[in-house]
Amino acid sequence: MGIASPAASATDGGGVAHAGGSGQSGCCVLSIPGWCRWRGHEQQVHSQQPRLGLSSCAVFFLGCLVVFSSIGGLYAWVAFAPRYSPGVGSVVSLGCREDSEGSWSVGVFYGDSPLALKSIETVNVWRNHTAAWPVANPILTCASVSDAGVPSNFVADPFIYLQGDDLYLFYETKNSITMQGDIGVAKSTDKGATWEQLGIALDEDWHLSYPYVFEYQGQIYMMPEGSAKGDLRIYRAIDFPLKWKLEKIIMKKPLVDSFIIKHNGMHWLFGSDHSGFGVRKNGQLEIWYSNSPLGPWKPHKRNPVYNTEKSVGARNGGRPFVYNGELYRVGQDCGETYGRRVWVFKVEVLTKDDYREVVVSLGMDELAKGRNSWNGARYHHLDAQQLPSGEWIAVMDGDRVPSGDSAHRVILGFASVAGVVAVIVLMGILVGAVKCFIPLNWCSYGLGKKGNYGSSALWAWERSGLFSSKVWRLCTRLNRVPSLLRGWVRINTCAGKFILVVIFFIGAALMCNGVRYICGGNGAQEAYPLKGHYSQFTLLTMTYDARLWNLKMYVKHYSRCSSVKEIVVVWNKGIPPKPTDFDSAVPVRIRVEGKNSLNNRFKMDSSITTRAVLELDDDIMMSCNDIERGFNVWRRHPDRIVGFYPRLVAGSPLKYRAEKYARAHKGYNMILTGAAFIDLRLASERYWGDDAKAGREMVDKLFNCEDVLLNYLYANASSSQRTVEYVRPAWAVDTSKFSGAAISRNTQVHYGIRSSCLMKFSEMYGELGARKWEFDGRKDGWDL
């Protein structure tokens, strides 16, 4: 490419210099009417009509955009295609939308002490009518409120009010339509395992949150945060819990997250005022005192008692509590992100003149599942209270993602797309479609005739060379870059072609990365609720020492899935590993068997506390979302085998065939238990019954067919009802192919053994051929 210098330029009648050659007029011509035109100056001066069509540069640029966009679209279809969801078409679609404030939900915890709390699934609470075995956190979500008819984006700031054996839960719910916080209320009669949504308790014209509910002189009061109104108000219940009346404005300050506690004969008001000059947001705390919660209030002598870093827990994070005669305050750590965690402080001194507190351990384990945990990213509110039985109950809110995550993803997504554009320009330079960066007539000497400047003063300044000559030199130097790059990278050589391919794949990766950030959501693979409740399952796999590398990768991946409670490894042969050998987010238990038998897969295990067990071979890798979908389907049909690999037993003589045969014949009647949910108690009773003894002996003899036997036993136990259910995974990888440690190395021999099993089991337990279930589009493919 020839780069023209000012000295080599021609001059028109107006004295404006022009660079000659392709470096000036052939940079890149895009001349569709109405589009941005990047054209040489000769065309701007002499062309009277816009030229129709596209230059080779524009064709190259648009063609590359189409290719990269197609790659991004294909990636989005594969990675983010909508899956089957029970909420589709329901009122939930009005709520639970992505919100810049987060996706907060509420969980329940129990303990003998407020400083040693365990989540509800740990205490093994079962609710058969909701198919929750056991009930798992979160117990209250935006879906709970939206299904009750109040569209909600999130629920947060929970407070419990005890009334006998009934629990009332007051919380902030952000309305999806008004985008304003209201105060909702729910009721539980079973110690927080299930909640009935009662409705909106308080709705004002401004944002409300932090509904601190307390009792005083036989009346029930609520002091919500309403800092947007600029004051602090107390409401009194006139028809608890849904009707409230403004009792008094107790302070003309926009306090956030305030509470009132009676201590040593005085009432104390704790709150943060972020409106003052020099105040550190989320790091400030003030105290007032009074003889009555209705005031008048006097400021503490040391106000503000905190005005420091936002990570120290100055901002209140829930209700204070008294334990063993000591007062404790809950504060928020907002250091890494807003509401990252809560701190608990023991108040050592609280007088009119002094205040002192120290941090104590909350005694709650941090969850290791990250964004797959309902509160894996942050939790900022805790309300712990003692039940009449003496047991402590607490509610806590939590979020999967940090503050501002949606905006962060958009920025990164569009930055990646901008990177794709840069890659296209670089590719255009290398192939010769782009010959310069900036047409020289865009620079100061080529801006046009004198009249274009609009003023003689500006024209004189431009001609003076104080600025324009520097711009000109910069443009010419930039325009040398394409020719230099083409000199370094010659695409007609093997090395040049390789570099061009590498650049192309970098662009494809950037496009997929941009699509992932813009369209892929927050990256959390969430559990599926059923009837408003979540549950958990045990993951069980059977393996031996030659497959240990598979097992380590397996445990690391599946332990992060939302609903996995425990991983049980049935160790059949060799020296067993230690649970500490694994990178796991959940407990790992090694169950060493004395005999190497496939029958061990379905042994009853009294240590398993969940009804659902996912039998999953250690060489199968699939997404957590597919696992969660399968669990949701099993919870609807707990008496069935629900899995991911269908088979069709049909024909005469019976012959074992792959999934392709079932799809060709549009039906299935068997699910392989190498990847299937079962009720282990039900499966064990059938598998280890006297009627199945001959079948188990055959399994031991052939070292095969244990899953085929279980399918026959299920079918034999129910002659008319459906016994299997198929869920199609988005993807699944057999990792044994990479190691050579597959149990069945010869597929033909393996299928032959299974064909003999089919015939034997048919003689023992009856035919399966009369049964056939069609593939269900809602679970077989994408969401319909």
Short mmCIF file of C-alpha atoms in Angstrom, two decimals, residues 44 144 160 167 198 364 374 734 746:
data_model
loop_
_atom_site.label_atom_id
_atom_site.label_comp_id
_atom_site.label_asym_id
_atom_site.label_seq_id
_atom_site.Cartn_x
_atom_site.Cartn_y
_atom_site.Cartn_z
CA GLN A 44 -16.86 13.34 -2.22
CA SER A 144 -43.49 -17.79 45.98
CA ILE A 160 -40.21 -13.15 62.21
CA LEU A 167 -44.86 -17.72 62.75
CA LEU A 198 -51.02 -13.69 53.04
CA MET A 364 -22.59 -20.99 60.33
CA TRP A 374 -29.00 -19.82 46.87
CA ASP A 734 -18.47 -40.41 28.37
CA ASN A 746 -16.30 -54.20 23.52
#
